[in-house]
mmCIF file of C-alpha atoms in Angstrom:
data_model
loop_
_atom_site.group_PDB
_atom_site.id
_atom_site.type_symbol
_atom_site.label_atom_id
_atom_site.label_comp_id
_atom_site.label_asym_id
_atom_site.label_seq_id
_atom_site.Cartn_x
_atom_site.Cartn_y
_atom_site.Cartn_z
ATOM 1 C CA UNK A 1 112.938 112.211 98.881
ATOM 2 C CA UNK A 2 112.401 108.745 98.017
ATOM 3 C CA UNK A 3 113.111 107.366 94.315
ATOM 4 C CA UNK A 4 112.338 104.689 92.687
ATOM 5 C CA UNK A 5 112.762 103.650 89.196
ATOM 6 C CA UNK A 6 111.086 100.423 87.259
ATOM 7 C CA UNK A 7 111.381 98.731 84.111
ATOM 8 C CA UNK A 8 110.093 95.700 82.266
ATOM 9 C CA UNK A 9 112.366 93.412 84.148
ATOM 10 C CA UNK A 10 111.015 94.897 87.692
ATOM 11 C CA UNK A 11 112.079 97.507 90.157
ATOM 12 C CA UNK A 12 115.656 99.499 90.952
ATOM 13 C CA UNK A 13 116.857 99.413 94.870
ATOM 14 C CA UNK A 14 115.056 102.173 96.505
ATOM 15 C CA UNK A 15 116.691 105.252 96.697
ATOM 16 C CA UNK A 16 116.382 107.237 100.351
ATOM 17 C CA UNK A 17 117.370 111.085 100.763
ATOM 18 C CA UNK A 18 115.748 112.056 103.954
ATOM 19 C CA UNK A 19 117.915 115.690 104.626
ATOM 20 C CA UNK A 20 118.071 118.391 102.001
ATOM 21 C CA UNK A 21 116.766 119.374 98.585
ATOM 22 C CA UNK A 22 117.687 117.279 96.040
ATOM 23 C CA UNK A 23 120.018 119.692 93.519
ATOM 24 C CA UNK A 24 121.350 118.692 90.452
ATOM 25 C CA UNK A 25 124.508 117.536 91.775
ATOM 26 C CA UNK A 26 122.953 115.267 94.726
ATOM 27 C CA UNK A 27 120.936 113.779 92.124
ATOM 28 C CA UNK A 28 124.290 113.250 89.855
ATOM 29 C CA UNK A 29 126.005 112.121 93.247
ATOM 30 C CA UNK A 30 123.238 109.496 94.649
ATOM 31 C CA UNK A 31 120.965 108.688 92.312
ATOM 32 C CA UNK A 32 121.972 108.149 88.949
ATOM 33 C CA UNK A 33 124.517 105.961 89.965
ATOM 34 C CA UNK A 34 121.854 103.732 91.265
ATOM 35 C CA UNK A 35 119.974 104.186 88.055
ATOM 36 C CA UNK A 36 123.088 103.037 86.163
ATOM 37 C CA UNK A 37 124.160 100.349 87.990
ATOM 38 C CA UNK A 38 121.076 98.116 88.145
ATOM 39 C CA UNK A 39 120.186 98.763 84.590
ATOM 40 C CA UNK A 40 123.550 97.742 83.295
ATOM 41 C CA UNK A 41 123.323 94.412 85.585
ATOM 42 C CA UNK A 42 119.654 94.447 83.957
ATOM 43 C CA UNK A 43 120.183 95.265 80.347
ATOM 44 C CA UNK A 44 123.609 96.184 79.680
ATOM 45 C CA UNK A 45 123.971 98.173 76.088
ATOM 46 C CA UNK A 46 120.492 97.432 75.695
ATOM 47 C CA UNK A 47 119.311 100.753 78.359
ATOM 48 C CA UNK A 48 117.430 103.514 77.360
ATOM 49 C CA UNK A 49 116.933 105.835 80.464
ATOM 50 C CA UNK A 50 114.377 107.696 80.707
ATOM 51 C CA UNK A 51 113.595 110.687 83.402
ATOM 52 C CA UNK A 52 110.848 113.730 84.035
ATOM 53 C CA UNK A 53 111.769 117.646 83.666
ATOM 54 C CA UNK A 54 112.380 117.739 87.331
ATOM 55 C CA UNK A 55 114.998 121.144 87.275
ATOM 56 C CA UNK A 56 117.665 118.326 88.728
ATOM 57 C CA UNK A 57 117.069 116.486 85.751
ATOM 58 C CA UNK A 58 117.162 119.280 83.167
ATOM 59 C CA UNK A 59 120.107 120.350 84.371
ATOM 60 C CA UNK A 60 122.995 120.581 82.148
ATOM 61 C CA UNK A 61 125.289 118.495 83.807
ATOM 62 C CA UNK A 62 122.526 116.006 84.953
ATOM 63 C CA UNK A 63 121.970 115.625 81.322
ATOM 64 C CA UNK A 64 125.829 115.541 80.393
ATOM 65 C CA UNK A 65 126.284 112.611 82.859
ATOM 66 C CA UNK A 66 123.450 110.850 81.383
ATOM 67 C CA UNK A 67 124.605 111.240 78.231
ATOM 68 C CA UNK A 68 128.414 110.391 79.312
ATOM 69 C CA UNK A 69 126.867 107.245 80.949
ATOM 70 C CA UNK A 70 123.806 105.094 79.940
ATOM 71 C CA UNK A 71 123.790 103.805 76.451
ATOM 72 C CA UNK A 72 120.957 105.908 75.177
ATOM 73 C CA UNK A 73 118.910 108.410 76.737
ATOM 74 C CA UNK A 74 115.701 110.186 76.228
ATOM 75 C CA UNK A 75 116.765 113.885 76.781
ATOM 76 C CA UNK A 76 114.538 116.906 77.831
ATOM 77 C CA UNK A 77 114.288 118.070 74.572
ATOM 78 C CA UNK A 78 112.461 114.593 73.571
ATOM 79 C CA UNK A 79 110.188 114.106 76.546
ATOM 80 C CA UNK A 80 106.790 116.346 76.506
ATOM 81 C CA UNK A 81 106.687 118.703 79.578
ATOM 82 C CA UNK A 82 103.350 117.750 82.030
ATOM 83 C CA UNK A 83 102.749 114.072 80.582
ATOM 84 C CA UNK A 84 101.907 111.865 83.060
ATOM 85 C CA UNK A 85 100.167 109.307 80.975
ATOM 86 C CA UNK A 86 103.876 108.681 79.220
ATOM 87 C CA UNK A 87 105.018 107.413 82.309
ATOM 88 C CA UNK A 88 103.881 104.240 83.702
ATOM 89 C CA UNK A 89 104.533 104.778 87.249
ATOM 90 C CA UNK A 90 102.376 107.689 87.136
ATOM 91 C CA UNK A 91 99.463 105.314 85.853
ATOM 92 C CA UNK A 92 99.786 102.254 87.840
ATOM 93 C CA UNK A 93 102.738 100.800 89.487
ATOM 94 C CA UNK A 94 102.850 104.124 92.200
ATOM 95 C CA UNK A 95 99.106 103.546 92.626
ATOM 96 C CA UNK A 96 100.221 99.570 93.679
ATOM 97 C CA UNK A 97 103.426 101.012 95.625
ATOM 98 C CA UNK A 98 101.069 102.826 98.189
ATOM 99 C CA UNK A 99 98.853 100.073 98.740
ATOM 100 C CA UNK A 100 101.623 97.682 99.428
ATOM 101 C CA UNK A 101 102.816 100.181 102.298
ATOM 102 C CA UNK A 102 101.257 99.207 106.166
ATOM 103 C CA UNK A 103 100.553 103.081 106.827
ATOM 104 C CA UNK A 104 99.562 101.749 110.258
ATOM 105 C CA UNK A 105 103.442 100.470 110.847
ATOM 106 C CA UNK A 106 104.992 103.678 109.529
ATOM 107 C CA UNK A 107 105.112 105.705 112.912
ATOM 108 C CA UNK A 108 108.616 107.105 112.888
ATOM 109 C CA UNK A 109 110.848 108.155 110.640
ATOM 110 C CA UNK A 110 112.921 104.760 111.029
ATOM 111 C CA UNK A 111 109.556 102.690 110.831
ATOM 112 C CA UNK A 112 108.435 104.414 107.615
ATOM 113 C CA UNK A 113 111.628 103.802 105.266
ATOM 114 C CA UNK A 114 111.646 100.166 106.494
ATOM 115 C CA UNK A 115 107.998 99.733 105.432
ATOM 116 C CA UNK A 116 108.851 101.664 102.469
ATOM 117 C CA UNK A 117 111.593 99.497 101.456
ATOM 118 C CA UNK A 118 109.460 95.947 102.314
ATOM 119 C CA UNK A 119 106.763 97.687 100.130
ATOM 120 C CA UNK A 120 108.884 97.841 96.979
ATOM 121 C CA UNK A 121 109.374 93.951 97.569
ATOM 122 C CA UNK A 122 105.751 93.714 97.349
ATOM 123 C CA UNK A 123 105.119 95.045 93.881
ATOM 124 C CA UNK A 124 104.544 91.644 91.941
ATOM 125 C CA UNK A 125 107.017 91.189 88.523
ATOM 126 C CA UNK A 126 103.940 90.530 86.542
ATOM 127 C CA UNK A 127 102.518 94.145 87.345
ATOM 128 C CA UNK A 128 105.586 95.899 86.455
ATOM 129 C CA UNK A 129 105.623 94.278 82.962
ATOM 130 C CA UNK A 130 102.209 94.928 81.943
ATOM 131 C CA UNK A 131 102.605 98.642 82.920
ATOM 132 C CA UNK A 132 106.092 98.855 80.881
ATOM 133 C CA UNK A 133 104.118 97.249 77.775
ATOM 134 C CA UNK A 134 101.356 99.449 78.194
ATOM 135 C CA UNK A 135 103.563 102.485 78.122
ATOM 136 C CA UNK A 136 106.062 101.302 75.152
ATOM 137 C CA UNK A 137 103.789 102.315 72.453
ATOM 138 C CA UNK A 138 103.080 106.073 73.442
ATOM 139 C CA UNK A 139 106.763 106.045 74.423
ATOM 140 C CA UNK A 140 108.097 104.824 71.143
ATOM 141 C CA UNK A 141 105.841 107.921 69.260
ATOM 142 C CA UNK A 142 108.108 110.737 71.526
ATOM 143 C CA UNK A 143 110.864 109.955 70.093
ATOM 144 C CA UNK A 144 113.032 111.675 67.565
ATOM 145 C CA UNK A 145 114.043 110.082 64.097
ATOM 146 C CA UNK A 146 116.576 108.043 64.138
ATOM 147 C CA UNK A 147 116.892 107.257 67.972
ATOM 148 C CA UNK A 148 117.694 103.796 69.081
ATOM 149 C CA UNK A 149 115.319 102.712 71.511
ATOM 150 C CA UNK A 150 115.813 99.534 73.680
ATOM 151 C CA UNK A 151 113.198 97.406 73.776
ATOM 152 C CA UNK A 152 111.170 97.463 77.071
ATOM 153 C CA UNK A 153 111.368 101.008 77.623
ATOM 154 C CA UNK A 154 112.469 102.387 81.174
ATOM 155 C CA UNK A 155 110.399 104.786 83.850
ATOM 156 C CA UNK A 156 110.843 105.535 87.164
ATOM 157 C CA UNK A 157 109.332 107.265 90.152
ATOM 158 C CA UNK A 158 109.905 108.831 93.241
ATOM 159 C CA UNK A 159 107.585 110.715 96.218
ATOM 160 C CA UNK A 160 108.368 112.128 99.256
ATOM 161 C CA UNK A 161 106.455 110.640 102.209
ATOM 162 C CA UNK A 162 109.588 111.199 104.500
ATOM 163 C CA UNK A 163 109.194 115.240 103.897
ATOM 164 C CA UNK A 164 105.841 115.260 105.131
ATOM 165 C CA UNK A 165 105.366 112.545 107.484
ATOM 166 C CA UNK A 166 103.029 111.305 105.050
ATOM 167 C CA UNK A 167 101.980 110.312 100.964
ATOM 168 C CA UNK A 168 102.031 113.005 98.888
ATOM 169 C CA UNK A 169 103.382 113.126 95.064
ATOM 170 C CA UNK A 170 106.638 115.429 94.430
ATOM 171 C CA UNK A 171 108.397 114.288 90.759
ATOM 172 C CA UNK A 172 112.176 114.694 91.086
ATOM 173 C CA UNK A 173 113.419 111.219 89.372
ATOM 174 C CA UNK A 174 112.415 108.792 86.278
ATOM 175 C CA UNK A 175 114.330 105.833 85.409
#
């Protein structure tokens, strides 16, 4: 599983789980502290993650960490289910991800997270920020009364080329 997660401010370090399934405790274990970390160097108190209804996500203890941890947090219960167009990576900045990738270079296993990881080093600033404005406004509607949103909302990615030896689209993590 490879995640990724992107904001107005640019992209998190890639995230790289080539053995296993993904469970809600990996995910707790591996990446959310990734998650956490860059947007607190990023934002600080201003953070509002945000994440799919992968099960690992819905989980409650994925949910109690995220609450424990990141200064605000769109839950499950405030994100519609099967809404791609809410997420900005889903739209556009995954679209640029793939075409920054040399497919011809990725012939191993080894070869293929390396190109992966000089692809997300590709994905131009300026991109990333237009996508994250596009998205704020349908964001912003999701959300209940009376939660405090930072500005520049958050969204993330993630795909699995690793599993399959090749592209293919498998939502497990949103930041």
């Amino acid at each position: 599983m490879v995640w990724l997660g992107v904001c107005s401010e640019g992209v998190t370090p890639l995230v790289i789980l080539d053995t296993g399934t993904v469970n809600h405790q990996r995910y707790i274990d591996e990446v959310l502290p990734v998650a956490l970390k860059y947007g607190n160097n990023v934002f600080g108190d201003d953070l509002t993650f945000q994440q799919d209804g992968a099960k690992p996500h819905t989980h409650k203890l994925s949910q109690k960490w995220c609450n424990d941890h990141f200064p605000g947090v769109i839950d499950k219960d405030h994100w519609p289910p099967n809404s791609p167009y809410l997420n900005p990576l889903d739209c556009s900045i995954w679209d640029k991800f793939v075409h920054k990738v040399n497919w011809n270079k990725a012939q191993s296993k080894k070869k293929l997270i390396a190109e992966l990881k000089r692809a997300v080093k590709r994905i131009r600033k300026e991109v990333v920020l237009k996508s994250c404005k596009s998205w704020t406004n349908p964001g912003h509607s999701i959300l209940a009364p009376g939660f405090r949103s930072a500005p520049g909302f958050r969204s993330g990615f993630d795909r699995n080329p690793i599993k399959s030896g090749n592209y293919r689209r498998e939502p497990i993590g949103i930041l």
